[in-house]
XYZ file of C-alpha atoms in Angstrom:
398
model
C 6.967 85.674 -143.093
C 8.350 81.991 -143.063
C 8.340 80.227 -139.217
C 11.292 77.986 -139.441
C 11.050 74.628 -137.310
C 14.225 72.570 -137.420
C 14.323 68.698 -135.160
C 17.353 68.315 -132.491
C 18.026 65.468 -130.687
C 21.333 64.733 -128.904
C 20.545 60.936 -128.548
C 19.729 60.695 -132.577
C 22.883 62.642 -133.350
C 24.914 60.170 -131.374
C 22.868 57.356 -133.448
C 22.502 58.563 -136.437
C 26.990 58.654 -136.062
C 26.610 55.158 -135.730
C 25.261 54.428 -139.229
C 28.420 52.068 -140.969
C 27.446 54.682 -144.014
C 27.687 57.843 -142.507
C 30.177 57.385 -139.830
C 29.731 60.737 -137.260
C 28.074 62.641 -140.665
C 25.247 63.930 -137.871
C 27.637 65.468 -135.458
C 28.961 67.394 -138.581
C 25.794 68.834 -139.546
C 24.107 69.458 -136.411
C 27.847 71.382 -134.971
C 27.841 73.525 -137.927
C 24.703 74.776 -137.394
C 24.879 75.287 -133.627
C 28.445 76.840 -134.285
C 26.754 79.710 -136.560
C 24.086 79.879 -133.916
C 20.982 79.333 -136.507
C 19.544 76.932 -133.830
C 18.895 80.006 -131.812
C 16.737 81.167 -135.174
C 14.347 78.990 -135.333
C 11.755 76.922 -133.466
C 13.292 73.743 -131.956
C 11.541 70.583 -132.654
C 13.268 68.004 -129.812
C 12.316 64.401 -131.084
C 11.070 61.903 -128.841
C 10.818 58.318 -129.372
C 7.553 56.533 -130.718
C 5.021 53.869 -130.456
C 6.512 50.717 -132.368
C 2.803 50.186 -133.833
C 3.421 54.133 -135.556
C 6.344 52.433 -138.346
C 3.677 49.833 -139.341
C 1.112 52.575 -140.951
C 3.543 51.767 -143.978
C 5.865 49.425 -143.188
C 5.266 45.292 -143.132
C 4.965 43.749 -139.395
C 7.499 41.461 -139.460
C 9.743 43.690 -141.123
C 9.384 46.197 -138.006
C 9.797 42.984 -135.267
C 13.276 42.348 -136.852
C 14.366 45.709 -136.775
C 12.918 46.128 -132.931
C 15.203 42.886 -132.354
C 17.790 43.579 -129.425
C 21.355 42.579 -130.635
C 23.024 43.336 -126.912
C 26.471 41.794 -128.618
C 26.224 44.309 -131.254
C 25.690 47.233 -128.843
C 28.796 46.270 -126.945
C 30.815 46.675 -129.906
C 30.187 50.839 -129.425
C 32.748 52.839 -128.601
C 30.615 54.736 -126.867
C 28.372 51.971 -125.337
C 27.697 52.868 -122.160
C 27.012 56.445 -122.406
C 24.255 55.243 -125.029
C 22.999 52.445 -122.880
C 21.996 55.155 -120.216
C 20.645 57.611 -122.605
C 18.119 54.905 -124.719
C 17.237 53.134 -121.557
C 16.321 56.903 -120.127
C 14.564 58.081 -123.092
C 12.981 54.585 -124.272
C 11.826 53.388 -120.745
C 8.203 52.199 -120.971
C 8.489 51.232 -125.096
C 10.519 47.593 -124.484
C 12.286 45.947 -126.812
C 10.475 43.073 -129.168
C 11.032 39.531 -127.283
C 10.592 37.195 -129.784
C 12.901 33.446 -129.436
C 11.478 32.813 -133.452
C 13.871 35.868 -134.996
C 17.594 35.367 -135.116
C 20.268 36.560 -137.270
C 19.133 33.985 -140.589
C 16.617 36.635 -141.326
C 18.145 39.596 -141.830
C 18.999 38.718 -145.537
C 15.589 38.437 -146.207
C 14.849 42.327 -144.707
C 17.989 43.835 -146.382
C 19.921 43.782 -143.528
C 22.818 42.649 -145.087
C 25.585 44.361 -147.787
C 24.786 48.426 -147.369
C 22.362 48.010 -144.764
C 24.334 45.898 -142.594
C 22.794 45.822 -138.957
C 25.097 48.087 -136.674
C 24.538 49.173 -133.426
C 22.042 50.524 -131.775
C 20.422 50.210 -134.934
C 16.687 49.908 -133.315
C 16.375 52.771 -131.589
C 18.025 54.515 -134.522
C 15.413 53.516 -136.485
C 12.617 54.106 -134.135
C 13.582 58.117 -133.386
C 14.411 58.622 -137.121
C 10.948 57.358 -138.218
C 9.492 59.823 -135.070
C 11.557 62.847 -136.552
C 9.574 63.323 -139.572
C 6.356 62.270 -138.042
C 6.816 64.358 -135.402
C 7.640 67.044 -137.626
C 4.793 66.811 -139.801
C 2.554 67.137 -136.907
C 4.025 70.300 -135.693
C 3.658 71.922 -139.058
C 0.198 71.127 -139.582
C -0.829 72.216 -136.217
C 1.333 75.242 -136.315
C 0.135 76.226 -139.905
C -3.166 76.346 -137.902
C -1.788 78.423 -135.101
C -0.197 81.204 -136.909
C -2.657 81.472 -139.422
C -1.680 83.853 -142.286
C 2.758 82.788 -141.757
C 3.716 80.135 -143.493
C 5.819 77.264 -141.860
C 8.796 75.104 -143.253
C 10.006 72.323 -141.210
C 13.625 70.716 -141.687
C 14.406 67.676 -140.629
C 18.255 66.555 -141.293
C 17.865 62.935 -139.662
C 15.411 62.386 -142.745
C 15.051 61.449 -145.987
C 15.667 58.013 -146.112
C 14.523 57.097 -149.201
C 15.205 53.916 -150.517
C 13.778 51.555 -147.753
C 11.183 49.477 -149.271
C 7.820 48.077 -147.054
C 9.659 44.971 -145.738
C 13.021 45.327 -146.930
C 16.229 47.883 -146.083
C 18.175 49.221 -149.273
C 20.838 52.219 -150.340
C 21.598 52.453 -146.477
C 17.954 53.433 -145.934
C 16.582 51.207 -142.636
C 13.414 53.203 -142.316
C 11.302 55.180 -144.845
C 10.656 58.245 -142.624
C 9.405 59.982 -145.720
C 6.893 57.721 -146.612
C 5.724 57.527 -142.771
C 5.966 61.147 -142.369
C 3.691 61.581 -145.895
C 1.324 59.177 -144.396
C 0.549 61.502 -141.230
C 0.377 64.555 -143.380
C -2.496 62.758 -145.435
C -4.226 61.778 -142.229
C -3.875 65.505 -141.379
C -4.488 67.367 -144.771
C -7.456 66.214 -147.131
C -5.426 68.162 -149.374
C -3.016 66.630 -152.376
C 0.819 66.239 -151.165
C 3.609 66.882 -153.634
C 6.992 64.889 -153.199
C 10.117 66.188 -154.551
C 13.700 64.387 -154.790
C 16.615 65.882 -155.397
C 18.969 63.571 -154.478
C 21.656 62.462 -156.721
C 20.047 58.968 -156.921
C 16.549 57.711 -157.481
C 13.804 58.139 -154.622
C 12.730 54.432 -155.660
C 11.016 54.013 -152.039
C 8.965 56.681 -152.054
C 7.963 56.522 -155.729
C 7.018 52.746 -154.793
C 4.791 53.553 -152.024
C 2.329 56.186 -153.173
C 2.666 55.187 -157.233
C -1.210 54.501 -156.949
C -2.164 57.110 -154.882
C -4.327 60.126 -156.268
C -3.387 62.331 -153.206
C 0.197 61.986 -153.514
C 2.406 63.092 -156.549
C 6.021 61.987 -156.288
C 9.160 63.867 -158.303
C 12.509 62.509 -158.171
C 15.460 64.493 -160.302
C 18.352 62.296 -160.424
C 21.126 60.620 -162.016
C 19.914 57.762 -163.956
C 22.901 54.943 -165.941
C 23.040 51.669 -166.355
C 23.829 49.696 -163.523
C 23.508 53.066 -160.959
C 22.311 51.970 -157.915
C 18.584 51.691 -157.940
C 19.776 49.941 -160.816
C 16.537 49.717 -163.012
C 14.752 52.141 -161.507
C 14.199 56.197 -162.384
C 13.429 55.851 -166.177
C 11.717 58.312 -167.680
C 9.548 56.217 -169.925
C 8.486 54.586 -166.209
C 6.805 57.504 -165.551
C 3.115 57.923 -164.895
C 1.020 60.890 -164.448
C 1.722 61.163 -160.511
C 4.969 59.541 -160.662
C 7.848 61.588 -162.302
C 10.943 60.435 -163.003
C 13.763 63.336 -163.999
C 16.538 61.081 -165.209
C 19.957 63.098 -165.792
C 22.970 62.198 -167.658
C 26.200 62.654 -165.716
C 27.646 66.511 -165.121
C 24.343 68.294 -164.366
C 24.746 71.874 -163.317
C 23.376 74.600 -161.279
C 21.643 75.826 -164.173
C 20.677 72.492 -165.524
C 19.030 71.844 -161.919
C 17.150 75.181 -162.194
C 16.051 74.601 -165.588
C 14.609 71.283 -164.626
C 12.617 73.031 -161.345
C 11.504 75.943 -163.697
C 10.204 73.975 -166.643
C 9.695 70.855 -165.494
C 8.992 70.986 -161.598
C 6.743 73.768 -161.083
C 4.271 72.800 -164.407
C 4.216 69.985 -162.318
C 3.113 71.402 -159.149
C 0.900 73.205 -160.964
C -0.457 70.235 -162.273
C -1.518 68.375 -158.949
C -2.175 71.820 -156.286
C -0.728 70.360 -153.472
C -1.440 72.159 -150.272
C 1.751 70.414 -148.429
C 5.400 70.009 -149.943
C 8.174 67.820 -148.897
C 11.213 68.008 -150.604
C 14.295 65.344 -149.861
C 17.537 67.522 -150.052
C 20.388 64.954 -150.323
C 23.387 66.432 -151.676
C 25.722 63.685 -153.265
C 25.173 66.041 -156.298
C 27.683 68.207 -155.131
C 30.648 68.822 -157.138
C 32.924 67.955 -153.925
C 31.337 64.751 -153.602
C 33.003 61.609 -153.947
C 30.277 60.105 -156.397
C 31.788 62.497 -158.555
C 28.436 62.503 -160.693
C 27.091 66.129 -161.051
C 28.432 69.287 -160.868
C 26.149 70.559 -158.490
C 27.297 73.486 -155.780
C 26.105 74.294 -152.232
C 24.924 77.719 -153.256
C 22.847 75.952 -156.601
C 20.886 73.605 -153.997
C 20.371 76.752 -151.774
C 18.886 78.766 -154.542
C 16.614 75.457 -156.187
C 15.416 75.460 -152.737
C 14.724 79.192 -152.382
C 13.022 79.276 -155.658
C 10.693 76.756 -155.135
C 9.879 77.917 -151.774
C 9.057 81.466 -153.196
C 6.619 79.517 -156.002
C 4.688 77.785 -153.055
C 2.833 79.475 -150.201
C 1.925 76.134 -148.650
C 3.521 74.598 -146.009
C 7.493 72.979 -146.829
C 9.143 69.846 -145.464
C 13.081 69.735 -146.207
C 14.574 66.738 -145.579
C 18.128 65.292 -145.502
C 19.628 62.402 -147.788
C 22.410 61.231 -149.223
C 26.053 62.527 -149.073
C 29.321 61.318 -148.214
C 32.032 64.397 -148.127
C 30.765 65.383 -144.633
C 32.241 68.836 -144.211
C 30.576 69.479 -147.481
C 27.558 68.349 -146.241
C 27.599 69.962 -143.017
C 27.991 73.260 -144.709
C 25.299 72.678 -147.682
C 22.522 71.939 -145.048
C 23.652 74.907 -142.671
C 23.703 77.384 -145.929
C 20.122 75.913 -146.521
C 19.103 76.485 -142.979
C 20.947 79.992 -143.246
C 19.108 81.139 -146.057
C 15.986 80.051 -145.315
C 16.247 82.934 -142.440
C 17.395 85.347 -144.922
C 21.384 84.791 -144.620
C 23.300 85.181 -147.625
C 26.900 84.045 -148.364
C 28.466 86.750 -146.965
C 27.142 85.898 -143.453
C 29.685 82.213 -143.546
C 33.246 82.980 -143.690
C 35.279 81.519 -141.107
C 33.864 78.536 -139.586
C 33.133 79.493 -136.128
C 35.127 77.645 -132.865
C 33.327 74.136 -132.228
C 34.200 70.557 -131.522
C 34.830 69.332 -134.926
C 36.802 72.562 -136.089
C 40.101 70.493 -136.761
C 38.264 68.692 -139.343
C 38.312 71.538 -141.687
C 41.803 72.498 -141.482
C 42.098 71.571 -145.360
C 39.468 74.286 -146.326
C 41.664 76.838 -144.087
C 39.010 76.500 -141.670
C 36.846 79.018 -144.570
C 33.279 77.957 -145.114
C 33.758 78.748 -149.051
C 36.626 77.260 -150.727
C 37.465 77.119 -154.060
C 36.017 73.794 -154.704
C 32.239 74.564 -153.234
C 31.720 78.031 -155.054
C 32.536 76.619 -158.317
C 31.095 74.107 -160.347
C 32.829 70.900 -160.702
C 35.556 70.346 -163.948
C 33.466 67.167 -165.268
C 31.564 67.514 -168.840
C 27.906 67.662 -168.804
C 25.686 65.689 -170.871
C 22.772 67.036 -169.920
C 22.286 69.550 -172.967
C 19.348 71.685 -174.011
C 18.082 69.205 -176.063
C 17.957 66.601 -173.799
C 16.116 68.749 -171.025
C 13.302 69.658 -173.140
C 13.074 66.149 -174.504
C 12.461 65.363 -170.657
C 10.097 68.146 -170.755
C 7.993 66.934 -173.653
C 7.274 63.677 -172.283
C 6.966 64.480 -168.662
C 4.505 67.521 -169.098
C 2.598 65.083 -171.778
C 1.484 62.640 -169.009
């Protein structure tokens, strides 16, 4: 029987809404699945801020102090300022801010913090209890894997999966690597090997970067790959290396396409390394009703990649979030994950239930399927036969 442990935090939901990418995305996600109730399913994880010295197992000093910076003038420019100024000074009393008269605003170029990772605010403590939220989480499933002995325990995590931040540097709206920091306590945990799967629609360059030369740590990202798509020059399949994967699809993939990448690439893979701990980034800009407008992807084909790799493993799972940018669609792609991970099936989300963000879906007729999210999307896919097993061939050759 699977224990299910999902984070919460109020304060990181109100952050997390304050990200200039994903403008109130949290409040989406975490309402839909308080609205259905599946937060009275599981084990609640409440995430607490961290030691500062925690984000420098991985990432570069200096990097951290600028991100620590306060920018008061940038918190004022909240909406909701004040309420937030109570709650971080409350929850972050004892931590401080980083003094230091040598950083100012000329730097942030330098750390990424410019373009799509512009600062915004707040942005510090943002990053701190994001970081803390897969850390945290990774704790609690290693010492509950201990504690309930023969169950097996998945942890989600839908503040993660921030996968493009680089050691010193922010990029793809990433500002912290939670899942390399999160990897790192695992390891410290687990003499064990880790296996890292991405299967969001764009390269998990971050991740891939940090643990390419690690023998503990295999990384797996399935994604779209073009010229020019952003991590431009990055996700090639003839980059790969035995411990670094690259899955690089052509635009249109599929439900079945996805599947037939996770049952004849993926799990010869797994096989491969014997990991005794998976973590598995979930973003779902693949979806059909996305507006990258890339793959073809549907709520119920992430749910079921998920379920069937979950059913090949009995060793413990963390899901994390990503990318995605239709928010309803989002919202109800992580709460049908959450769902059937307890053993919901469709049939248990019709209506969306009464909550504060109800109004928003008006357009779907306030119905959690529509026909736009139960069938695949209208665009042609590339990604034929022959150009899966060619993937195949060269990844299962390394």
């Amino acid at each position: 029987m699977n224990h299910i442990i999902l984070t919460h935090s109020d304060l990181l939901t109100t952050l997390a809404d304050e990200l200039p990418c994903n403008k109130q995305r949290q409040s989406f996600v975490q309402g839909l699945l308080h609205a259905y109730k599946l937060d009275q399913q599981v084990e609640i994880l409440p995430i607490i801020p961290i030691e500062w010295a925690l984000l420098e197992q991985y990432h570069d000093t200096d990097f951290i102090k600028e991100l620590q910076r306060p920018r008061d003038d940038l918190d004022k420019q909240s909406e909701d300022y004040k309420e937030i100024m109570e709650s971080v000074s409350e929850e972050f009393e004892g931590l401080g801010d980083k003094e230091d008269e040598l950083l100012d605003d000329s730097n942030d170029e330098k750390y990424g913090l410019a373009f799509d990772c512009c600062p915004f605010p707040f942005m510090r403590y943002y990053v701190n209890l994001t970081a803390a939220s897969t850390i945290q989480l990774a704790r609690k499933i290693a010492h509950s894997s201990i504690e309930i002995g023969s169950g097996r325990v998945i942890g989600i995590n839908w503040y993660g999966g921030r996968h493009h931040c680089h050691r010193s540097k922010c990029s793809g709206f990433c500002y912290i690597n939670d899942i390399v920091l999160g990897i790192t306590t695992i390891r410290k945990m687990f003499s064990g090997n880790v296996f890292y799967l991405d299967l969001d629609l764009h390269n998990g360059d971050g991740v891939a970067e940090a643990f390419k030369y690690s023998k503990k740590v295999a990384t797996c990202s399935v994604h779209r790959c073009d010229v020019g798509f952003f991590p431009a020059g990055s996700g090639k399949l003839e980059d790969s290396v035995s411990g670094m994967y690259n899955v690089p699809t052509k635009r249109g993939l599929t439900d079945e396409g996805m599947l037939w990448i996770l049952q004849n690439v993926v799990f010869h893979l797994i096989d491969k390394h014997q990991p005794e701990y998976l973590v598995v980034q979930l973003g779902c800009d693949g979806l059909n009703t996305d507006p990258s407008n890339e793959w073809n992807m549907t709520i119920q084909g992430y749910s079921e990649t998920i379920r069937l790799l979950i059913e090949r493993v009995n060793i413990p799972v963390m899901v994390l979030g990503g990318g995605g940018y239709n928010y309803t669609e989002v919202a109800k792609c992580w709460t049908y994950v959450t769902g059937a991970l307890l053993g919901y099936s469709a049939d248990n989300f019709d209506e969306i239930p009464e909550h504060k963000l109800l109004d928003h879906y008006e357009v779907d007729g306030y119905r959690f399927w529509t026909d736009s999210n139960l069938q695949s999307g209208k665009m042609k896919n590339e990604n034929d036969l022959e150009y899966l097993q060619c993937l195949q061939k060269h990844l299962l050759s390394l």
